[in-house]
mmCIF file of C-alpha atoms in Angstrom:
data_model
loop_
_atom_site.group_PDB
_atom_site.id
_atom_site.type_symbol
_atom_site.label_atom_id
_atom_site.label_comp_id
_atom_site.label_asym_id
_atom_site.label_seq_id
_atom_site.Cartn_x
_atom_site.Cartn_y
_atom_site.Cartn_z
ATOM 1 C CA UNK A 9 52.972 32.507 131.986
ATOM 2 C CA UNK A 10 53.737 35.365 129.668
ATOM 3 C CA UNK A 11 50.665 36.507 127.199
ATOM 4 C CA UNK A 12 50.130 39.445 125.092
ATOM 5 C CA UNK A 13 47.015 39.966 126.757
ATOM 6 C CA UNK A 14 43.603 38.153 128.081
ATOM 7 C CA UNK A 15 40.452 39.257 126.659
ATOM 8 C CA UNK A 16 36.487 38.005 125.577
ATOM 9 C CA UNK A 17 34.606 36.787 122.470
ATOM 10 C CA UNK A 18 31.784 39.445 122.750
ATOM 11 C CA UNK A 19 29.166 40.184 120.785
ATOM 12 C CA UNK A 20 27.543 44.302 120.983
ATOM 13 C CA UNK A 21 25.256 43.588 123.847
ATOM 14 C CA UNK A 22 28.572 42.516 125.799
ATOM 15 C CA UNK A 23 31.372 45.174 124.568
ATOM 16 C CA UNK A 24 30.782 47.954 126.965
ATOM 17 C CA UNK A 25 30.854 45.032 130.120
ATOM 18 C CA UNK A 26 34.049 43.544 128.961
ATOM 19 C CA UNK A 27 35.786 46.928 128.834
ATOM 20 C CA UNK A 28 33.822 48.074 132.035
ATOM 21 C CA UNK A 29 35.787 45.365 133.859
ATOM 22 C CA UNK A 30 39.097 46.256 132.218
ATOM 23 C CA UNK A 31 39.548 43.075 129.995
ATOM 24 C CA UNK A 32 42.698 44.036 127.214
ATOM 25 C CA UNK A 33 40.814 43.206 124.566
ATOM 26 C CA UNK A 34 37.083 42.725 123.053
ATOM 27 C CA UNK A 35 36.803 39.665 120.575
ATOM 28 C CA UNK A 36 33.771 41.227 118.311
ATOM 29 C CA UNK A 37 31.868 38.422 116.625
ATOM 30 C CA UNK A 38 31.506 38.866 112.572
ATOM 31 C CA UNK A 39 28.460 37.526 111.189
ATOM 32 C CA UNK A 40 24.901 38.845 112.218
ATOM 33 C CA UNK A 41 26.842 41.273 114.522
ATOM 34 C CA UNK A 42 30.070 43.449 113.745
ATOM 35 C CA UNK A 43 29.093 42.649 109.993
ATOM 36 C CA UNK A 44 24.949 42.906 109.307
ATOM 37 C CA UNK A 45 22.086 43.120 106.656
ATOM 38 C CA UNK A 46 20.237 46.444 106.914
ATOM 39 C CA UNK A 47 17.961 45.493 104.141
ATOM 40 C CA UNK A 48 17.164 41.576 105.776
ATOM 41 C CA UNK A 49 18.666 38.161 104.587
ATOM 42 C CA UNK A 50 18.816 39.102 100.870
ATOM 43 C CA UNK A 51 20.242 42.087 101.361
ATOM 44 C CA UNK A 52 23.925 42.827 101.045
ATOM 45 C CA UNK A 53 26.764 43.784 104.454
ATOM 46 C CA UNK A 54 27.058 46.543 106.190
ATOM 47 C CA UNK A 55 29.129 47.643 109.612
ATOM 48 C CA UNK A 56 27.131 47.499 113.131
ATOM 49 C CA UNK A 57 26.990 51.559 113.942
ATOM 50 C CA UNK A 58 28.017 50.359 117.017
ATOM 51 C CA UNK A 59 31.795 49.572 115.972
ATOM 52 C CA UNK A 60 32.274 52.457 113.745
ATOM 53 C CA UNK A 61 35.729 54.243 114.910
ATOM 54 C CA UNK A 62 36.405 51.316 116.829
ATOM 55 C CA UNK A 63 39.923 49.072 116.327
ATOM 56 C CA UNK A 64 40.030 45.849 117.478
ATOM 57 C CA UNK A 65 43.314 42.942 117.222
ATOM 58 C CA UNK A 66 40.906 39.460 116.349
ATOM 59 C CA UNK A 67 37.387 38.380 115.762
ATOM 60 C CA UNK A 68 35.606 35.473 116.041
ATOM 61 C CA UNK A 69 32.570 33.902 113.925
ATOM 62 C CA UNK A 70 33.449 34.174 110.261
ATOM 63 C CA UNK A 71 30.824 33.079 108.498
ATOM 64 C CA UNK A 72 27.354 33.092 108.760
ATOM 65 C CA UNK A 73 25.235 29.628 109.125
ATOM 66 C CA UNK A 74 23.252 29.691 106.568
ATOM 67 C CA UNK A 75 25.931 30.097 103.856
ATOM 68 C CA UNK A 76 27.304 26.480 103.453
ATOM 69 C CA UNK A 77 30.492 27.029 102.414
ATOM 70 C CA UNK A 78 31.286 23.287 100.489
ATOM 71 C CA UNK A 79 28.595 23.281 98.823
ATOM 72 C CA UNK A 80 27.661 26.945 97.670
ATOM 73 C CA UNK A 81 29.270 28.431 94.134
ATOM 74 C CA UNK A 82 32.698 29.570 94.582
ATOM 75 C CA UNK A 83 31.963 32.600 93.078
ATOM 76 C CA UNK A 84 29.561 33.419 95.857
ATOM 77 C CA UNK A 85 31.701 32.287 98.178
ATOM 78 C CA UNK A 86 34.708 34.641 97.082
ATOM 79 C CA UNK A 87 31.608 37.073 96.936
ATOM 80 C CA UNK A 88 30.935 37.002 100.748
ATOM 81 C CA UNK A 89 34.774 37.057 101.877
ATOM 82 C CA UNK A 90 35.174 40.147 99.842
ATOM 83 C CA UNK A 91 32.013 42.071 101.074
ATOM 84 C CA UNK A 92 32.685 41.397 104.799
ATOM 85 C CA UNK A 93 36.523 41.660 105.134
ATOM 86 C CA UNK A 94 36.879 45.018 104.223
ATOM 87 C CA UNK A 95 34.430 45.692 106.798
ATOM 88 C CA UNK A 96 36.305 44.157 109.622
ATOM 89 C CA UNK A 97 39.329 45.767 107.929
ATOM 90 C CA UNK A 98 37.769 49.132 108.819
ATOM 91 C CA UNK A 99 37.412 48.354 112.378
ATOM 92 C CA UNK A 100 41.125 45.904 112.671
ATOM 93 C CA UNK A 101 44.119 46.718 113.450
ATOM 94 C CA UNK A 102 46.787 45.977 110.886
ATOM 95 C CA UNK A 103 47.589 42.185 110.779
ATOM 96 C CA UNK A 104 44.504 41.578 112.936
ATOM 97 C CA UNK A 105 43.341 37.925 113.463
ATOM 98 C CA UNK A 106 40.150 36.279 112.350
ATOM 99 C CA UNK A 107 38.972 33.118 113.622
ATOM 100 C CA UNK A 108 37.793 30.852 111.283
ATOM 101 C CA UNK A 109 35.672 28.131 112.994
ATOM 102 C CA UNK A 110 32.002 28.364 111.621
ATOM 103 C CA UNK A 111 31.125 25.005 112.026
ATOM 104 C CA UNK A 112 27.785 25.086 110.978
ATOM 105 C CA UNK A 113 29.403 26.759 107.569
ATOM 106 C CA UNK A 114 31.574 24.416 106.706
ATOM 107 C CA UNK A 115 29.709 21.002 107.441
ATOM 108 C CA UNK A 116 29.735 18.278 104.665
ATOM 109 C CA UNK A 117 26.374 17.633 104.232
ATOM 110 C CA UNK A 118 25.392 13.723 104.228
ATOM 111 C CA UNK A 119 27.237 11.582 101.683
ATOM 112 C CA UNK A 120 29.983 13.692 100.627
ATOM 113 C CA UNK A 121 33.395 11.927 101.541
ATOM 114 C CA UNK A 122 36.007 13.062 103.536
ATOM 115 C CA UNK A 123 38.357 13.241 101.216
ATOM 116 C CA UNK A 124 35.900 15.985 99.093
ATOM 117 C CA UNK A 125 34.982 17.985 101.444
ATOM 118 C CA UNK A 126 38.957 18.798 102.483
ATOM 119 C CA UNK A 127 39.600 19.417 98.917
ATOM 120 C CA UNK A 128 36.626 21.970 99.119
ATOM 121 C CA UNK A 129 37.621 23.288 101.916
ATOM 122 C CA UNK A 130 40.749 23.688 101.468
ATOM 123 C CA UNK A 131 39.851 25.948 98.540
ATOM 124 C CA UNK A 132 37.391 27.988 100.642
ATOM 125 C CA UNK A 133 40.520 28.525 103.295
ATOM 126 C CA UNK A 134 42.390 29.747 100.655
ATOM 127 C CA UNK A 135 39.918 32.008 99.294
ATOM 128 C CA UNK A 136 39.029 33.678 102.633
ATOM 129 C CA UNK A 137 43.325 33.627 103.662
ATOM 130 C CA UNK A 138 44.044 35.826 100.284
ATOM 131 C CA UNK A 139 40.957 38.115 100.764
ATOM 132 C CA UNK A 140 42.328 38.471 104.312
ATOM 133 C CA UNK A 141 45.851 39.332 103.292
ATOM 134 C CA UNK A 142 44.277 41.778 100.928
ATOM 135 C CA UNK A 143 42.634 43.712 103.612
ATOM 136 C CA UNK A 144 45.477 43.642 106.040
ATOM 137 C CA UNK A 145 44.316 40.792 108.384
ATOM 138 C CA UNK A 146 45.131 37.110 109.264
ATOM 139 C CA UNK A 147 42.820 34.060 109.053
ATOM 140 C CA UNK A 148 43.584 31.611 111.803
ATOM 141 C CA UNK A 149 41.571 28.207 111.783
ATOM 142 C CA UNK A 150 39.563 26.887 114.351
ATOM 143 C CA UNK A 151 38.788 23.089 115.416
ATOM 144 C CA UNK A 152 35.971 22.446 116.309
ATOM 145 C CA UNK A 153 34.161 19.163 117.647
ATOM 146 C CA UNK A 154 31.845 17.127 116.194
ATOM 147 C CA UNK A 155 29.010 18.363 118.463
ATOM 148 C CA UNK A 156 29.567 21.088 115.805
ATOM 149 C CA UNK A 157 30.686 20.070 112.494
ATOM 150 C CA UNK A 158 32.253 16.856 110.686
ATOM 151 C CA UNK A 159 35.247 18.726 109.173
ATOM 152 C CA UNK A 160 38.535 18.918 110.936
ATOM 153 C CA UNK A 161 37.538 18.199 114.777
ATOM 154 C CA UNK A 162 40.822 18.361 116.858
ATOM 155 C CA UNK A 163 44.462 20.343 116.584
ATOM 156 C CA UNK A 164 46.312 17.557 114.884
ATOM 157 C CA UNK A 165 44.033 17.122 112.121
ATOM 158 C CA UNK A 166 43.949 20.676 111.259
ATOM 159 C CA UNK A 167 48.001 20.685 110.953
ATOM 160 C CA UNK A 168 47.602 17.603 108.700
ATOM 161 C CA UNK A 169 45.210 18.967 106.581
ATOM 162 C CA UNK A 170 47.188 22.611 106.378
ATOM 163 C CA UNK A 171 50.047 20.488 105.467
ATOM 164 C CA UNK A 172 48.395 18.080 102.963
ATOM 165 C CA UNK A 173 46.877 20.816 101.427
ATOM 166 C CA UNK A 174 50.139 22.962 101.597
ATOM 167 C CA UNK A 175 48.170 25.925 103.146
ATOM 168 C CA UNK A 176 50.776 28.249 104.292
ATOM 169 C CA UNK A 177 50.244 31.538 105.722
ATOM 170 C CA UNK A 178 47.356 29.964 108.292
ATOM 171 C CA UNK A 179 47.933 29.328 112.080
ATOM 172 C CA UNK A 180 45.468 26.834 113.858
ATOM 173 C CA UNK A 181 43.817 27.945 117.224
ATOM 174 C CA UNK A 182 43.709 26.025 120.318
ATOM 175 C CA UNK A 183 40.498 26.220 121.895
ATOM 176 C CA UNK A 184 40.430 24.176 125.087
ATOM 177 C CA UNK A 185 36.443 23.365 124.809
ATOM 178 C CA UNK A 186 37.066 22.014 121.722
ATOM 179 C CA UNK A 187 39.932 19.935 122.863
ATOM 180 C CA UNK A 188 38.631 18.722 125.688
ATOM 181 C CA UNK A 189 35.937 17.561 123.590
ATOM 182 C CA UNK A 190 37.555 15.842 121.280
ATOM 183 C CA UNK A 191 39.694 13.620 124.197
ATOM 184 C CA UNK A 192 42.798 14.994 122.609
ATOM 185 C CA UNK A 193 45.948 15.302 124.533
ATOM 186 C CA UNK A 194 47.427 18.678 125.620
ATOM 187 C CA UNK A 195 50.436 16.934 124.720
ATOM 188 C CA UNK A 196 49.779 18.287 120.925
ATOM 189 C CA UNK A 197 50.167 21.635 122.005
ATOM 190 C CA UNK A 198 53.790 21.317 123.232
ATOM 191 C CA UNK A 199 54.758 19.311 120.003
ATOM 192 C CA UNK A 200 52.431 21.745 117.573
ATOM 193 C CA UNK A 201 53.061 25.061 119.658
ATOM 194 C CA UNK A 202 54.750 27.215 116.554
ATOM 195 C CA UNK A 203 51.587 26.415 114.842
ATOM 196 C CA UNK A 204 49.570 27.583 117.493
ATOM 197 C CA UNK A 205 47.841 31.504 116.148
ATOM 198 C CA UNK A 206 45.484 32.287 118.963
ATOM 199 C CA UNK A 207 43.896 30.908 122.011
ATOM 200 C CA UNK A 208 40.074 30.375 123.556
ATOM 201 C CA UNK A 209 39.978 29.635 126.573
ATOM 202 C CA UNK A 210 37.004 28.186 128.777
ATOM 203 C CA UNK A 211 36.139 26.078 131.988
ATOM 204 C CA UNK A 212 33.971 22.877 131.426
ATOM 205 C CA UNK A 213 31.006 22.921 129.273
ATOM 206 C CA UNK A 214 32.047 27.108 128.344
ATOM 207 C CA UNK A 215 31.517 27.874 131.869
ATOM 208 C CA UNK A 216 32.903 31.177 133.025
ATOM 209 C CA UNK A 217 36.282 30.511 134.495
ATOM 210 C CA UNK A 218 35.692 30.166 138.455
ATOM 211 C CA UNK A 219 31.964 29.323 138.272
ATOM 212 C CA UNK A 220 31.121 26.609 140.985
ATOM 213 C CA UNK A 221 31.238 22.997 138.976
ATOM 214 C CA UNK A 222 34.270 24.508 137.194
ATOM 215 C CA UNK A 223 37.828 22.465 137.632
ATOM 216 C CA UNK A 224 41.236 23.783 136.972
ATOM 217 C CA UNK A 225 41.969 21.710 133.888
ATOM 218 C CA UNK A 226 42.313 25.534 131.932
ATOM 219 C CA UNK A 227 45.257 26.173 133.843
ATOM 220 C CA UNK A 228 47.013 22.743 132.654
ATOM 221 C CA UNK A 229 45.897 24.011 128.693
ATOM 222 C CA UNK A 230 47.254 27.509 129.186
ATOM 223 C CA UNK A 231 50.507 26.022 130.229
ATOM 224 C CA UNK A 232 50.721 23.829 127.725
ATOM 225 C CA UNK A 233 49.873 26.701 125.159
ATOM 226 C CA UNK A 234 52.976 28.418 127.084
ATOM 227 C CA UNK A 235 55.298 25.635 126.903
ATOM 228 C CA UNK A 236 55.048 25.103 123.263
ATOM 229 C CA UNK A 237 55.985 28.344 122.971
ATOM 230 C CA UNK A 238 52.533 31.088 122.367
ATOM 231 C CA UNK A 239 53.078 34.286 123.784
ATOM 232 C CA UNK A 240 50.227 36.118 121.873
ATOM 233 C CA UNK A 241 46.625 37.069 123.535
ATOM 234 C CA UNK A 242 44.406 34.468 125.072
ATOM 235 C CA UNK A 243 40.634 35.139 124.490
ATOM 236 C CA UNK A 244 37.552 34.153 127.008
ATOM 237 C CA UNK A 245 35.226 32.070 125.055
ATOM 238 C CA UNK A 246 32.282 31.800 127.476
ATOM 239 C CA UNK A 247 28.406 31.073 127.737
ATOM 240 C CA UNK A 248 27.876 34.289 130.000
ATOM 241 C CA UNK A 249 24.893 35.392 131.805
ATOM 242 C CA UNK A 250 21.796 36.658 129.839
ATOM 243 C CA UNK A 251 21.657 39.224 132.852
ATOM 244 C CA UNK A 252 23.949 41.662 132.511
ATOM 245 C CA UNK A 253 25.174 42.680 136.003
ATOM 246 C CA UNK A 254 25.627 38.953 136.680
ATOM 247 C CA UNK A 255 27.712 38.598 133.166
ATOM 248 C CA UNK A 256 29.806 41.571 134.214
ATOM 249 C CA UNK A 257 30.442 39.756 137.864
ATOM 250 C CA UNK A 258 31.360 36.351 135.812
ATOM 251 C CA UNK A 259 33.616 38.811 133.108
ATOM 252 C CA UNK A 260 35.521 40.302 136.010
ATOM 253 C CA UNK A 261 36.126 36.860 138.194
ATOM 254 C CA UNK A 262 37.656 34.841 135.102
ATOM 255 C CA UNK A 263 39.903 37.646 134.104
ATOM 256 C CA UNK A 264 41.213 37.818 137.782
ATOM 257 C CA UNK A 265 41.694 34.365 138.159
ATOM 258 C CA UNK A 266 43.470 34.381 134.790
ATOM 259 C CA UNK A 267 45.770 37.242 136.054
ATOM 260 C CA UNK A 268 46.335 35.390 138.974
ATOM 261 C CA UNK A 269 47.362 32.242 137.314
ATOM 262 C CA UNK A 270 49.961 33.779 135.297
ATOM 263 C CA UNK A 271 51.555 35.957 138.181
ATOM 264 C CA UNK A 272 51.733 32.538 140.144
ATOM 265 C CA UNK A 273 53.463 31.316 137.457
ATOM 266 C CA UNK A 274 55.980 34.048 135.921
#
């Protein structure tokens, strides 16, 4: 299997482990981490300390919880994406990829149909996409269950709603504990795989990949990912260790048995 690159979702407390054990990329988390409040919740954004001169290629975790995106004023909504991009712009590499999952975000709260809270949506994507383009980066959007939101919950029915909506310009990631989730068929990935923008990748339940009561079901999704035709970076997507010499032991097992897979299968 040929990728770019495997690498972790990480927030600050993690960065130094993940490069310690030679990953090819960090994954910084945005809100509440890469992008903060110095002055508290009313307070405006600001860049960590800890990422200044820093350049990273994606980034995970959009958009803060407590912001919900269908529901809040547009204007404030424009108002976050154009405080915080330009921060991760300062830290990005050009064209650099932001995940947009943020389920909590983007829930439809009780009573709003389905066919609203697309529509709103759908204007939120395209608010945070142009901001993005703006600052140099790319938003890519994430599925996500329904253990974690009620708006667009598996791979195919984020391509139907980009097309619907004729949202161009946004890629869909394929997230594997999402997928598995969901009970959809790695199938989709092979007939959707030039939609595909950037991969997470996890054992069962987020475990670290290799962790006893792990199966081998990742290595089916990455070649899937590879036959429909990816070839960009894969990203760990984990539930690590609070303790952080046994993190750094699970950090440097998945990555080897990630390696190993795609040597075994040049």
């Amino acid at each position: 299997m040929s990728f770019t690159g495997f690498g972790v979702v990480a927030g600050a407390e993690l960065t130094e482990a993940v490069r310690r054990v030679g990953a090819d990329h960090v994954e910084p988390t945005i809100a509440g981490n890469l992008a903060i409040r110095p002055d508290g919740d009313g307070g405006g954004w600001a860049l960590n300390d800890f990422y200044a001169g820093a350049r990273f290629a994606s980034f995970a975790i959009l958009v803060p919880g407590d912001l919900p995106l269908l529901t809040t004023d547009p204007v404030a909504v424009r108002g976050y994406f154009d405080a915080v991009l330009p921060i991760v712009r300062s830290v990005a590499d050009p064209g650099a990829k932001i995940v947009f999952g943020s389920g909590t975000a983007r829930t439809a709260p009780d009573g709003m149909p389905q066919t609203e809270a697309h529509r709103r949506f759908a204007e939120v994507l395209r608010t945070a996409r142009d901001t993005a383009v703006a600052n140099d980066l790319r938003i890519v959007l994430e599925p996500l269950s329904r253990s974690e939101t009620n708006v667009l919950n598996s791979f195919a029915e984020a391509v139907r709603f980009l097309d619907d909506a004729a949202i161009d310009g946004v890629d869909v990631v394929a997230d594997l504990f999402h997928i598995r989730n969901e009970g959809e068929s790695l199938d989709v990935l092979r007939e959707h795989g030039a939609r595909i923008g950037h991969v997470h990748v996890s054992d069962r339940d987020r475990l670290p990949l290799g962790a006893e009561g792990g199966d081998v079901v990742w290595r089916d999704f990455l070649t899937a990912v590879h036959d429909g035709g990816y070839r960009g970076s894969v990203s760990l997507e984990c539930n690590w260790s609070r303790d952080t010499a046994a993190a750094e032991q699970e950090l440097r097992r998945s990555l080897d048995v990630l390696r190993r897979a795609r040597s075994a299968r040049v």
